[in-house]
PDB file of C-alpha atoms in Angstrom:
ATOM      1  CA  UNK A 224     -17.173   9.525   1.626  1.00  0.00           C
ATOM      2  CA  UNK A 225     -13.834   8.279   1.195  1.00  0.00           C
ATOM      3  CA  UNK A 226     -12.460   6.120   4.023  1.00  0.00           C
ATOM      4  CA  UNK A 227      -9.122   8.358   4.156  1.00  0.00           C
ATOM      5  CA  UNK A 228      -8.427  11.719   2.652  1.00  0.00           C
ATOM      6  CA  UNK A 229      -4.817  13.071   2.189  1.00  0.00           C
ATOM      7  CA  UNK A 230      -3.749  16.270   0.819  1.00  0.00           C
ATOM      8  CA  UNK A 231      -1.682  15.245  -2.373  1.00  0.00           C
ATOM      9  CA  UNK A 232       0.749  18.282  -2.100  1.00  0.00           C
ATOM     10  CA  UNK A 233       3.215  18.449  -3.605  1.00  0.00           C
ATOM     11  CA  UNK A 234       5.218  19.739  -0.675  1.00  0.00           C
ATOM     12  CA  UNK A 235       8.522  21.332  -1.240  1.00  0.00           C
ATOM     13  CA  UNK A 236      10.665  22.447   1.853  1.00  0.00           C
ATOM     14  CA  UNK A 237      14.334  23.280   2.548  1.00  0.00           C
ATOM     15  CA  UNK A 238      16.641  20.866   4.235  1.00  0.00           C
ATOM     16  CA  UNK A 239      16.452  21.110   7.957  1.00  0.00           C
ATOM     17  CA  UNK A 240      12.718  22.122   7.889  1.00  0.00           C
ATOM     18  CA  UNK A 241       9.938  20.458  10.091  1.00  0.00           C
ATOM     19  CA  UNK A 242       7.532  18.792   7.748  1.00  0.00           C
ATOM     20  CA  UNK A 243       3.916  17.975   8.820  1.00  0.00           C
ATOM     21  CA  UNK A 244       1.924  15.477   6.724  1.00  0.00           C
ATOM     22  CA  UNK A 245      -1.740  14.772   7.600  1.00  0.00           C
ATOM     23  CA  UNK A 246      -4.705  12.612   6.890  1.00  0.00           C
ATOM     24  CA  UNK A 247      -8.376  12.426   8.085  1.00  0.00           C
ATOM     25  CA  UNK A 248     -10.360   9.290   8.176  1.00  0.00           C
ATOM     26  CA  UNK A 249     -14.238   8.587   8.430  1.00  0.00           C
ATOM     27  CA  UNK A 250     -14.809   5.581  10.406  1.00  0.00           C
ATOM     28  CA  UNK A 251     -14.170   5.477  14.142  1.00  0.00           C
ATOM     29  CA  UNK A 252     -13.719   1.706  14.084  1.00  0.00           C
ATOM     30  CA  UNK A 253     -10.202   2.148  12.512  1.00  0.00           C
ATOM     31  CA  UNK A 254      -7.631   1.255  15.215  1.00  0.00           C
ATOM     32  CA  UNK A 255      -4.510   0.918  13.142  1.00  0.00           C
ATOM     33  CA  UNK A 256      -2.767   3.830  11.577  1.00  0.00           C
ATOM     34  CA  UNK A 257       0.129   3.420   9.343  1.00  0.00           C
ATOM     35  CA  UNK A 258       2.611   5.767   7.525  1.00  0.00           C
ATOM     36  CA  UNK A 259       4.196   4.338   4.295  1.00  0.00           C
ATOM     37  CA  UNK A 260       7.137   5.880   2.480  1.00  0.00           C
ATOM     38  CA  UNK A 261       7.412   5.237  -1.334  1.00  0.00           C
ATOM     39  CA  UNK A 262      10.477   6.289  -3.355  1.00  0.00           C
ATOM     40  CA  UNK A 263       9.937   6.746  -7.121  1.00  0.00           C
ATOM     41  CA  UNK A 264       9.296   3.470  -8.854  1.00  0.00           C
ATOM     42  CA  UNK A 265       9.414   1.360  -5.628  1.00  0.00           C
ATOM     43  CA  UNK A 266       6.941  -0.253  -3.533  1.00  0.00           C
ATOM     44  CA  UNK A 267       5.740   1.391  -0.334  1.00  0.00           C
ATOM     45  CA  UNK A 268       7.716   0.421   2.913  1.00  0.00           C
ATOM     46  CA  UNK A 269       6.231   0.686   6.338  1.00  0.00           C
ATOM     47  CA  UNK A 270       7.614   3.803   8.120  1.00  0.00           C
ATOM     48  CA  UNK A 271       5.570   4.189  11.283  1.00  0.00           C
ATOM     49  CA  UNK A 272       2.668   2.247  12.783  1.00  0.00           C
ATOM     50  CA  UNK A 273       0.489   3.165  15.775  1.00  0.00           C
ATOM     51  CA  UNK A 274      -2.363   1.335  17.510  1.00  0.00           C
ATOM     52  CA  UNK A 275      -5.117   3.316  18.796  1.00  0.00           C
ATOM     53  CA  UNK A 276      -4.539   6.968  19.786  1.00  0.00           C
ATOM     54  CA  UNK A 277      -1.496   9.003  21.048  1.00  0.00           C
ATOM     55  CA  UNK A 278       2.084   9.624  19.634  1.00  0.00           C
ATOM     56  CA  UNK A 279       4.889   7.266  18.514  1.00  0.00           C
ATOM     57  CA  UNK A 280       8.491   8.544  17.964  1.00  0.00           C
ATOM     58  CA  UNK A 281      10.957   6.915  16.036  1.00  0.00           C
ATOM     59  CA  UNK A 282      14.198   8.954  15.372  1.00  0.00           C
ATOM     60  CA  UNK A 283      13.305  12.238  13.495  1.00  0.00           C
ATOM     61  CA  UNK A 284       9.755  10.734  12.779  1.00  0.00           C
ATOM     62  CA  UNK A 285       6.672  11.202  14.967  1.00  0.00           C
ATOM     63  CA  UNK A 286       3.487   9.693  14.295  1.00  0.00           C
ATOM     64  CA  UNK A 287       0.236  11.169  15.974  1.00  0.00           C
ATOM     65  CA  UNK A 288      -3.295  10.122  16.124  1.00  0.00           C
ATOM     66  CA  UNK A 289      -6.249  12.039  17.413  1.00  0.00           C
ATOM     67  CA  UNK A 290      -9.114   9.890  17.465  1.00  0.00           C
ATOM     68  CA  UNK A 291     -11.537  12.534  18.660  1.00  0.00           C
ATOM     69  CA  UNK A 292     -10.991  14.470  15.505  1.00  0.00           C
ATOM     70  CA  UNK A 293     -10.220  11.437  13.224  1.00  0.00           C
ATOM     71  CA  UNK A 294      -7.007  13.134  12.277  1.00  0.00           C
ATOM     72  CA  UNK A 295      -3.576  11.461  11.801  1.00  0.00           C
ATOM     73  CA  UNK A 296      -0.224  13.156  11.363  1.00  0.00           C
ATOM     74  CA  UNK A 297       3.334  12.422  10.541  1.00  0.00           C
ATOM     75  CA  UNK A 298       6.095  14.842  11.716  1.00  0.00           C
ATOM     76  CA  UNK A 299       9.481  14.813  10.243  1.00  0.00           C
ATOM     77  CA  UNK A 300      12.106  16.867  12.041  1.00  0.00           C
ATOM     78  CA  UNK A 301      15.309  18.188  10.481  1.00  0.00           C
ATOM     79  CA  UNK A 302      14.150  16.855   7.061  1.00  0.00           C
ATOM     80  CA  UNK A 303      16.819  15.536   4.621  1.00  0.00           C
ATOM     81  CA  UNK A 304      17.097  15.301   0.866  1.00  0.00           C
ATOM     82  CA  UNK A 305      16.706  11.540   1.138  1.00  0.00           C
ATOM     83  CA  UNK A 306      13.284  11.898   2.867  1.00  0.00           C
ATOM     84  CA  UNK A 307      12.200  13.077  -0.728  1.00  0.00           C
ATOM     85  CA  UNK A 308       9.460  10.468  -1.401  1.00  0.00           C
ATOM     86  CA  UNK A 309       5.736   9.979  -1.418  1.00  0.00           C
ATOM     87  CA  UNK A 310       4.284   9.506   2.035  1.00  0.00           C
ATOM     88  CA  UNK A 311       0.993   7.349   2.193  1.00  0.00           C
ATOM     89  CA  UNK A 312      -1.286   7.103   5.217  1.00  0.00           C
ATOM     90  CA  UNK A 313      -3.200   3.826   5.884  1.00  0.00           C
ATOM     91  CA  UNK A 314      -5.954   2.841   8.299  1.00  0.00           C
ATOM     92  CA  UNK A 315      -7.252  -0.748   9.351  1.00  0.00           C
ATOM     93  CA  UNK A 316      -9.926  -2.022  11.497  1.00  0.00           C
ATOM     94  CA  UNK A 317      -9.227  -4.134  14.651  1.00  0.00           C
ATOM     95  CA  UNK A 318     -10.643  -7.265  12.995  1.00  0.00           C
ATOM     96  CA  UNK A 319     -10.266  -6.110   9.282  1.00  0.00           C
ATOM     97  CA  UNK A 320      -8.088  -7.405   6.449  1.00  0.00           C
ATOM     98  CA  UNK A 321      -8.414  -4.437   4.181  1.00  0.00           C
ATOM     99  CA  UNK A 322      -6.222  -1.251   4.549  1.00  0.00           C
ATOM    100  CA  UNK A 323      -7.467   1.849   3.218  1.00  0.00           C
ATOM    101  CA  UNK A 324      -4.936   4.065   1.691  1.00  0.00           C
ATOM    102  CA  UNK A 325      -4.692   7.920   1.308  1.00  0.00           C
ATOM    103  CA  UNK A 326      -3.725   9.121  -1.963  1.00  0.00           C
ATOM    104  CA  UNK A 327      -0.257  10.071  -0.868  1.00  0.00           C
ATOM    105  CA  UNK A 328       1.628  13.268  -0.259  1.00  0.00           C
ATOM    106  CA  UNK A 329       4.587  14.066  -2.455  1.00  0.00           C
ATOM    107  CA  UNK A 330       7.435  15.666  -0.558  1.00  0.00           C
ATOM    108  CA  UNK A 331      10.632  17.108  -1.891  1.00  0.00           C
ATOM    109  CA  UNK A 332      13.360  18.241   0.409  1.00  0.00           C
ATOM    110  CA  UNK A 333      15.730  20.739  -1.264  1.00  0.00           C
ATOM    111  CA  UNK A 334      19.397  20.743  -0.251  1.00  0.00           C
TER     112      UNK A 334
ATOM    113  CA  UNK B 141      15.616 -10.029   4.770  1.00  0.00           C
ATOM    114  CA  UNK B 142      12.020 -10.323   3.991  1.00  0.00           C
ATOM    115  CA  UNK B 143      11.014 -10.372   0.403  1.00  0.00           C
ATOM    116  CA  UNK B 144       7.973  -9.924  -2.023  1.00  0.00           C
ATOM    117  CA  UNK B 145       9.109 -10.326  -5.441  1.00  0.00           C
ATOM    118  CA  UNK B 146       7.143  -9.562  -8.710  1.00  0.00           C
ATOM    119  CA  UNK B 147       7.747 -11.269 -11.937  1.00  0.00           C
ATOM    120  CA  UNK B 148       8.086  -8.234 -14.060  1.00  0.00           C
ATOM    121  CA  UNK B 149       9.048  -4.401 -13.439  1.00  0.00           C
ATOM    122  CA  UNK B 150       7.699  -3.413 -16.752  1.00  0.00           C
ATOM    123  CA  UNK B 151       5.121  -4.949 -19.173  1.00  0.00           C
ATOM    124  CA  UNK B 152       3.673  -3.641 -22.436  1.00  0.00           C
ATOM    125  CA  UNK B 153       0.722  -5.688 -23.571  1.00  0.00           C
ATOM    126  CA  UNK B 154      -1.896  -5.092 -26.345  1.00  0.00           C
ATOM    127  CA  UNK B 155      -5.568  -4.716 -25.921  1.00  0.00           C
ATOM    128  CA  UNK B 156      -7.509  -8.103 -25.592  1.00  0.00           C
ATOM    129  CA  UNK B 157      -4.346  -9.914 -24.591  1.00  0.00           C
ATOM    130  CA  UNK B 158      -4.387 -12.080 -21.483  1.00  0.00           C
ATOM    131  CA  UNK B 159      -1.949 -11.029 -18.944  1.00  0.00           C
ATOM    132  CA  UNK B 160      -0.413 -12.731 -15.750  1.00  0.00           C
ATOM    133  CA  UNK B 161       1.166 -11.010 -13.014  1.00  0.00           C
ATOM    134  CA  UNK B 162       3.050 -13.128 -10.566  1.00  0.00           C
ATOM    135  CA  UNK B 163       4.011 -12.504  -6.943  1.00  0.00           C
ATOM    136  CA  UNK B 164       5.919 -14.551  -4.707  1.00  0.00           C
ATOM    137  CA  UNK B 165       6.783 -14.064  -0.931  1.00  0.00           C
ATOM    138  CA  UNK B 166       9.125 -15.918   1.117  1.00  0.00           C
ATOM    139  CA  UNK B 167       7.843 -14.992   4.567  1.00  0.00           C
ATOM    140  CA  UNK B 168       5.408 -17.769   4.923  1.00  0.00           C
ATOM    141  CA  UNK B 169       2.443 -15.155   5.203  1.00  0.00           C
ATOM    142  CA  UNK B 170      -1.084 -16.228   5.127  1.00  0.00           C
ATOM    143  CA  UNK B 171      -2.386 -13.091   3.455  1.00  0.00           C
ATOM    144  CA  UNK B 172      -1.450 -11.708   0.165  1.00  0.00           C
ATOM    145  CA  UNK B 173      -3.064  -8.699  -1.694  1.00  0.00           C
ATOM    146  CA  UNK B 174      -3.035  -7.213  -5.221  1.00  0.00           C
ATOM    147  CA  UNK B 175      -3.362  -3.280  -5.321  1.00  0.00           C
ATOM    148  CA  UNK B 176      -3.257  -0.956  -8.271  1.00  0.00           C
ATOM    149  CA  UNK B 177      -1.969   2.433  -7.873  1.00  0.00           C
ATOM    150  CA  UNK B 178      -2.834   5.446 -10.065  1.00  0.00           C
ATOM    151  CA  UNK B 179      -2.117   9.151  -9.662  1.00  0.00           C
ATOM    152  CA  UNK B 180      -4.693  10.933  -7.643  1.00  0.00           C
ATOM    153  CA  UNK B 181      -6.579   7.784  -6.678  1.00  0.00           C
ATOM    154  CA  UNK B 182      -3.960   6.011  -4.359  1.00  0.00           C
ATOM    155  CA  UNK B 183      -3.681   2.319  -3.752  1.00  0.00           C
ATOM    156  CA  UNK B 184      -7.113   0.421  -4.537  1.00  0.00           C
ATOM    157  CA  UNK B 185      -7.517  -3.161  -3.575  1.00  0.00           C
ATOM    158  CA  UNK B 186      -8.180  -5.313  -6.365  1.00  0.00           C
ATOM    159  CA  UNK B 187      -8.230  -8.859  -4.604  1.00  0.00           C
ATOM    160  CA  UNK B 188      -6.750 -10.560  -1.638  1.00  0.00           C
ATOM    161  CA  UNK B 189      -6.348 -14.113  -0.416  1.00  0.00           C
ATOM    162  CA  UNK B 190      -6.148 -15.301   3.233  1.00  0.00           C
ATOM    163  CA  UNK B 191      -5.253 -18.879   2.378  1.00  0.00           C
ATOM    164  CA  UNK B 192      -4.440 -21.127  -0.264  1.00  0.00           C
ATOM    165  CA  UNK B 193      -7.160 -21.380  -2.871  1.00  0.00           C
ATOM    166  CA  UNK B 194      -9.271 -18.736  -0.968  1.00  0.00           C
ATOM    167  CA  UNK B 195      -9.757 -15.418  -2.397  1.00  0.00           C
ATOM    168  CA  UNK B 196     -11.928 -12.284  -1.648  1.00  0.00           C
ATOM    169  CA  UNK B 197     -12.852  -9.464  -3.859  1.00  0.00           C
ATOM    170  CA  UNK B 198     -11.536  -5.985  -3.109  1.00  0.00           C
ATOM    171  CA  UNK B 199     -12.935  -2.629  -4.294  1.00  0.00           C
ATOM    172  CA  UNK B 200     -12.123  -2.856  -7.874  1.00  0.00           C
ATOM    173  CA  UNK B 201     -12.073  -6.702  -8.997  1.00  0.00           C
ATOM    174  CA  UNK B 202     -13.848  -6.157 -12.398  1.00  0.00           C
ATOM    175  CA  UNK B 203     -11.886  -7.328 -15.311  1.00  0.00           C
ATOM    176  CA  UNK B 204      -9.446  -9.211 -12.928  1.00  0.00           C
ATOM    177  CA  UNK B 205      -9.202 -12.560 -11.634  1.00  0.00           C
ATOM    178  CA  UNK B 206      -6.611 -14.149  -9.210  1.00  0.00           C
ATOM    179  CA  UNK B 207      -5.123 -17.580  -8.296  1.00  0.00           C
ATOM    180  CA  UNK B 208      -3.433 -18.954  -5.245  1.00  0.00           C
ATOM    181  CA  UNK B 209      -2.337 -22.474  -5.715  1.00  0.00           C
ATOM    182  CA  UNK B 210       0.455 -22.377  -3.324  1.00  0.00           C
ATOM    183  CA  UNK B 211       0.847 -20.303  -0.101  1.00  0.00           C
ATOM    184  CA  UNK B 212       4.021 -18.407  -1.375  1.00  0.00           C
ATOM    185  CA  UNK B 213       2.438 -17.488  -4.793  1.00  0.00           C
ATOM    186  CA  UNK B 214      -0.427 -15.099  -5.666  1.00  0.00           C
ATOM    187  CA  UNK B 215      -1.169 -14.385  -9.374  1.00  0.00           C
ATOM    188  CA  UNK B 216      -3.119 -11.608 -10.908  1.00  0.00           C
ATOM    189  CA  UNK B 217      -4.889 -12.296 -14.257  1.00  0.00           C
ATOM    190  CA  UNK B 218      -6.264  -9.626 -16.607  1.00  0.00           C
ATOM    191  CA  UNK B 219      -8.579 -11.732 -18.753  1.00  0.00           C
ATOM    192  CA  UNK B 220      -8.753  -9.355 -21.789  1.00  0.00           C
ATOM    193  CA  UNK B 221      -6.310  -6.392 -21.067  1.00  0.00           C
ATOM    194  CA  UNK B 222      -7.949  -2.806 -21.626  1.00  0.00           C
ATOM    195  CA  UNK B 223      -6.198   0.433 -21.920  1.00  0.00           C
ATOM    196  CA  UNK B 224      -7.737   1.500 -18.636  1.00  0.00           C
ATOM    197  CA  UNK B 225      -5.873  -1.209 -16.962  1.00  0.00           C
ATOM    198  CA  UNK B 226      -2.809   0.717 -17.686  1.00  0.00           C
ATOM    199  CA  UNK B 227      -1.307   1.290 -14.041  1.00  0.00           C
ATOM    200  CA  UNK B 228       1.295   0.290 -11.316  1.00  0.00           C
ATOM    201  CA  UNK B 229       0.374  -2.939  -9.933  1.00  0.00           C
ATOM    202  CA  UNK B 230       1.621  -3.687  -6.312  1.00  0.00           C
ATOM    203  CA  UNK B 231       1.601  -7.004  -4.497  1.00  0.00           C
ATOM    204  CA  UNK B 232       1.740  -7.360  -0.703  1.00  0.00           C
ATOM    205  CA  UNK B 233       1.939  -9.939   1.777  1.00  0.00           C
ATOM    206  CA  UNK B 234       1.029  -9.897   5.469  1.00  0.00           C
ATOM    207  CA  UNK B 235       1.066 -12.537   8.351  1.00  0.00           C
ATOM    208  CA  UNK B 236      -2.018 -13.177  10.518  1.00  0.00           C
ATOM    209  CA  UNK B 237      -0.264 -11.417  13.437  1.00  0.00           C
ATOM    210  CA  UNK B 238      -0.597  -7.800  12.660  1.00  0.00           C
ATOM    211  CA  UNK B 239      -0.807  -5.049  10.119  1.00  0.00           C
ATOM    212  CA  UNK B 240       2.906  -4.018  10.864  1.00  0.00           C
ATOM    213  CA  UNK B 241       3.983  -7.205   9.040  1.00  0.00           C
ATOM    214  CA  UNK B 242       2.779  -6.210   5.654  1.00  0.00           C
ATOM    215  CA  UNK B 243       5.405  -5.626   3.047  1.00  0.00           C
ATOM    216  CA  UNK B 244       5.043  -4.650  -0.654  1.00  0.00           C
ATOM    217  CA  UNK B 245       6.851  -5.785  -3.734  1.00  0.00           C
ATOM    218  CA  UNK B 246       8.434  -3.386  -6.075  1.00  0.00           C
ATOM    219  CA  UNK B 247       5.536  -3.104  -8.485  1.00  0.00           C
ATOM    220  CA  UNK B 248       4.939  -4.022 -12.136  1.00  0.00           C
ATOM    221  CA  UNK B 249       4.263  -0.994 -14.292  1.00  0.00           C
ATOM    222  CA  UNK B 250       1.857  -2.166 -17.131  1.00  0.00           C
ATOM    223  CA  UNK B 251       1.064  -0.410 -20.218  1.00  0.00           C
ATOM    224  CA  UNK B 252      -1.676  -1.619 -22.290  1.00  0.00           C
ATOM    225  CA  UNK B 253      -1.815  -0.321 -26.009  1.00  0.00           C
TER     226      UNK B 253
END
């Protein structure tokens, strides 16, 4: 079983829509949950990061972790064409060195 | 502005060639990583290093080696390039103080013919 599973999409939404991106993970030892954004032909950049469970909000972005169901989500409100990118979830154990990444979800926001 | 740089953005090599990919970070980070990224497979860890001259195998080390002679520089070596090593290679660095400090380089797209 893979450590992290992510729906690859692609996802195509109109500008202004609410976007929901999701991952599931297998190991309850994971404590750090990250979302990276990767534009075409660029390296990933950290978008949001959560420790343990709960929600975290940053502008139009909300990261949510449900440890009981091993489910992590990223919500994008009022989506913009500039949000068009691949979004990668990643998890890490508390004392671990190795991130485990989802395969990424490709998002296109249509003007 | 934090920076991880990779020596090449695009490389074309022939089967059997020895290939060097260089990564340099200017954040004085202890940890450095090499990943490859392939469609449908995501990012997979090849090797990482938590200190100078120290290295640990990741999930897919076969066919690769690494070198870290200085704290800021981490090199990935393909001993004898093969076509199945055609991929996007990403370097990352991270401090010991938290996962939120991980930064990626822009990537090297390698084509092995």
